Coordinates of C-alpha atoms in Angstrom, one line a residue:
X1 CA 2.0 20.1 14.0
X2 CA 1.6 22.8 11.0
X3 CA -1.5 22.8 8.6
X4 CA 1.3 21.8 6.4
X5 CA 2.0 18.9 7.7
X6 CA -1.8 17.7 8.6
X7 CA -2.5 17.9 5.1
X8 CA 0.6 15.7 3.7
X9 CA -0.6 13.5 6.5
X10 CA -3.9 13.4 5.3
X11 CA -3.2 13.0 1.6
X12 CA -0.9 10.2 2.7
X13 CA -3.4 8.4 4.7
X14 CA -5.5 8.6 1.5
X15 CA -3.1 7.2 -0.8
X16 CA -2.4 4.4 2.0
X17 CA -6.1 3.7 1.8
X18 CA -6.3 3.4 -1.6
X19 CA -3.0 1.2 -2.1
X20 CA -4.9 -1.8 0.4
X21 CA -8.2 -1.2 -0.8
X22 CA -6.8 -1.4 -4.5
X23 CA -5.3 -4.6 -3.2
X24 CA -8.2 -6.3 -1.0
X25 CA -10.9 -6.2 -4.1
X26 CA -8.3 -6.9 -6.7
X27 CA -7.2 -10.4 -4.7
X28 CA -10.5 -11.3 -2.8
X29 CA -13.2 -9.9 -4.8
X30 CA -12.1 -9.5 -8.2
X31 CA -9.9 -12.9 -8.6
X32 CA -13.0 -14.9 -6.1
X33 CA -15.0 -17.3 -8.8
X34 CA -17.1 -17.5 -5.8
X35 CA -16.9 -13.2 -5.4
X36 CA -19.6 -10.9 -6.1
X37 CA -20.7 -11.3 -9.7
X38 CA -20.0 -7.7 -11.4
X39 CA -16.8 -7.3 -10.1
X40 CA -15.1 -11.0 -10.0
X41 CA -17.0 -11.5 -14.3
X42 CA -16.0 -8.8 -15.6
X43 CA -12.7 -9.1 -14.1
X44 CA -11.4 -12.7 -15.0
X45 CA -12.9 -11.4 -18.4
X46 CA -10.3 -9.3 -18.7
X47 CA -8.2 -11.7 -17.9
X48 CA -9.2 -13.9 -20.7
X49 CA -9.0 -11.0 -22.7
X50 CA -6.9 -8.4 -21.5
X51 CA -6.5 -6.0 -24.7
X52 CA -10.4 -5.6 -24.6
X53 CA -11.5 -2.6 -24.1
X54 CA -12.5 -0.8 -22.1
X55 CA -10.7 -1.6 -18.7
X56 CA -12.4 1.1 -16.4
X57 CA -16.2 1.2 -17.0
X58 CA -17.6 4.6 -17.5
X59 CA -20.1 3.4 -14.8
X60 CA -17.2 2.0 -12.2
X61 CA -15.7 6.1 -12.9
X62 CA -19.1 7.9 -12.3
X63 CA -19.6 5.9 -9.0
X64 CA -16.1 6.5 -7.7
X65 CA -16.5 10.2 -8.1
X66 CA -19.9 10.2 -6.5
X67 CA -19.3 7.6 -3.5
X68 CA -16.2 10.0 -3.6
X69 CA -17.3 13.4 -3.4
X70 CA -20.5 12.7 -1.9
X71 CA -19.9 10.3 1.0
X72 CA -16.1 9.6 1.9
X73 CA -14.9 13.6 1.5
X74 CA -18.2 14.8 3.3
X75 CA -18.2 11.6 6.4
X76 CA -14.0 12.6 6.2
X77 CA -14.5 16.3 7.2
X78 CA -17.1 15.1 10.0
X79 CA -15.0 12.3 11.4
X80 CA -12.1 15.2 11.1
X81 CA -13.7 17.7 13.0
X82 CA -14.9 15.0 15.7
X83 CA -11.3 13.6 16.4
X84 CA -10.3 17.9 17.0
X85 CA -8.8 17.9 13.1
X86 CA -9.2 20.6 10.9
X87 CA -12.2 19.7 9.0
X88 CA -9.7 19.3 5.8
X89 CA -8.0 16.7 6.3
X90 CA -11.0 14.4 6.3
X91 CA -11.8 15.9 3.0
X92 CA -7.9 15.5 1.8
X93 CA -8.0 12.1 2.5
X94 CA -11.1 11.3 0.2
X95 CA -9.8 13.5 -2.2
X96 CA -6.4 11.7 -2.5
X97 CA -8.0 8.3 -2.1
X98 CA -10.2 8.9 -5.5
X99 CA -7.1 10.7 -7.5
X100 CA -4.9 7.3 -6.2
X101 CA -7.8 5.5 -8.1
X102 CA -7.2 7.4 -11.2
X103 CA -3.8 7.3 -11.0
X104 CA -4.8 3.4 -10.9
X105 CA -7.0 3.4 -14.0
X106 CA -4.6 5.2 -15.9
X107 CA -1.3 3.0 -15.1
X108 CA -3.3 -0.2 -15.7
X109 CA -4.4 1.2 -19.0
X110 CA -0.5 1.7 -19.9
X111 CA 0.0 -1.4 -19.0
X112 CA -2.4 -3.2 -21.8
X113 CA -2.7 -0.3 -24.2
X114 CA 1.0 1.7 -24.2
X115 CA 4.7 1.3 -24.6
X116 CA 6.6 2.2 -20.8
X117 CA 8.2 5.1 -21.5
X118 CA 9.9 5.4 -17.9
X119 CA 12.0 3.2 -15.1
X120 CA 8.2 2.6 -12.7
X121 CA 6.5 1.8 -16.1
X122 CA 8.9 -0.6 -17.8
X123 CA 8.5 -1.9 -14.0
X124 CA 4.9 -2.1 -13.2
X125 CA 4.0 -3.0 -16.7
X126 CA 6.2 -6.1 -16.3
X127 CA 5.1 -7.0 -12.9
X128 CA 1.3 -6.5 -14.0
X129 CA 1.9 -9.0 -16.9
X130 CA 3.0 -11.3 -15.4
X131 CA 0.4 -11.1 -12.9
X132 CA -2.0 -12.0 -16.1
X133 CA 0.9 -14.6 -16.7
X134 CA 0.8 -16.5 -13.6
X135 CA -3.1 -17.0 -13.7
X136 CA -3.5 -14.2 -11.6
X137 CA -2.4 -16.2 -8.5
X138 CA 0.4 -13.0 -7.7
X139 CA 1.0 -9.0 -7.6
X140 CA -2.0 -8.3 -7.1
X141 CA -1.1 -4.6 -6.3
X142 CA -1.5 -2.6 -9.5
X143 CA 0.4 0.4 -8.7
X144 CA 2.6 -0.6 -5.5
X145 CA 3.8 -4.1 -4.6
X146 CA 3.7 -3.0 -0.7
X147 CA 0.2 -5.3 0.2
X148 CA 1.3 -8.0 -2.3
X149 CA 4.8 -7.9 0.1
X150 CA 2.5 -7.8 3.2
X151 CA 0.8 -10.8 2.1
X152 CA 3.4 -12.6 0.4
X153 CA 1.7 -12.7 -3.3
X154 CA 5.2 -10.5 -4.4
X155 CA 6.7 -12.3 -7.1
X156 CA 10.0 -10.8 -8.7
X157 CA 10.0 -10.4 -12.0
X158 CA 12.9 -11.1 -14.5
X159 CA 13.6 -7.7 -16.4
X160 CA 14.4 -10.5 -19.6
X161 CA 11.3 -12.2 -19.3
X162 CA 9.2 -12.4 -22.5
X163 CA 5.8 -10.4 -22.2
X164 CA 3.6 -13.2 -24.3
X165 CA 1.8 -10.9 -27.0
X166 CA -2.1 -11.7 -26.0
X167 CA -1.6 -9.4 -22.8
X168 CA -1.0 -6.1 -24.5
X169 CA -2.6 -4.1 -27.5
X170 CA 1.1 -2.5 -28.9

């Protein structure tokens, strides 16, 4: 296989990670009454009030960047380089896990806080409100519906449904 391809691989696998780990806190930690009492507070919070901002702590940012860059891309490369890898991909995959994140922050801010502008925004935006309109209880999946199909929390979402006008800030 070419570096080429051991790196898409790797900033694949990263994205992948992300996608279910985006999805396993969002539906068991976050949405748990019973869940750990920063994440699942703050976050039926925002549900209560979901045009408060803002969404992504600065704190939540600073943590990802430095359980990020200074424990999943460093244990990465090593775990890499044990399984005969190039030590890069273990670093790609960290890498592309934390951008996947930010890519995260940033569509569920445009959900809340911006007109969609484009086909996956007018989408996602939709499918995340009515996630907030369904008492959080489906699509849990932020930026892909893939886990919430997995799991059978997917719930289509009628392109003329109303958006009620508490759930964004436009």
């Amino acid at each position: 296989m070419t570096d080429v391809a051991v790196a898409a691989l790797a900033v694949l696998a990263g994205v992948g990670a992300w996608s279910f780990t985006e999805y396993v806190i969002h539906r068991w930690f976050m949405h748990a009454e019973m869940g750990p009492a920063i994440a699942s507070r703050g976050h039926l919070e925002h549900h209560r009030r979901p045009t408060r901002r803002p969404l992504a702590s600065p704190l939540s940012l600073m943590m990802t960047l430095i359980v990020g860059l200074g424990f999943l891309c460093p244990v990465g490369a090593w775990l890499a380089t044990l399984a005969g890898a190039p030590w890069y991909t273990g670093a790609l995959v960290g890498l592309s896990g934390i951008a996947t994140y930010l890519v995260y922050e940033r569509v569920h801010f445009q959900a809340h806080f911006r007109p969609a502008r484009t086909r996956y925004t007018r989408w996602q935006q939709r499918r995340h409100l009515h996630h907030h309109g369904r008492g959080g209880t489906v699509n849990f999946g932020v930026t892909s519906p893939v886990w919430d199909v997995v799991f059978g929390t997917y719930e289509p979402v009628d392109a003329d449904e109303p958006v009620p006008a508490r759930l964004t800030a436009f």
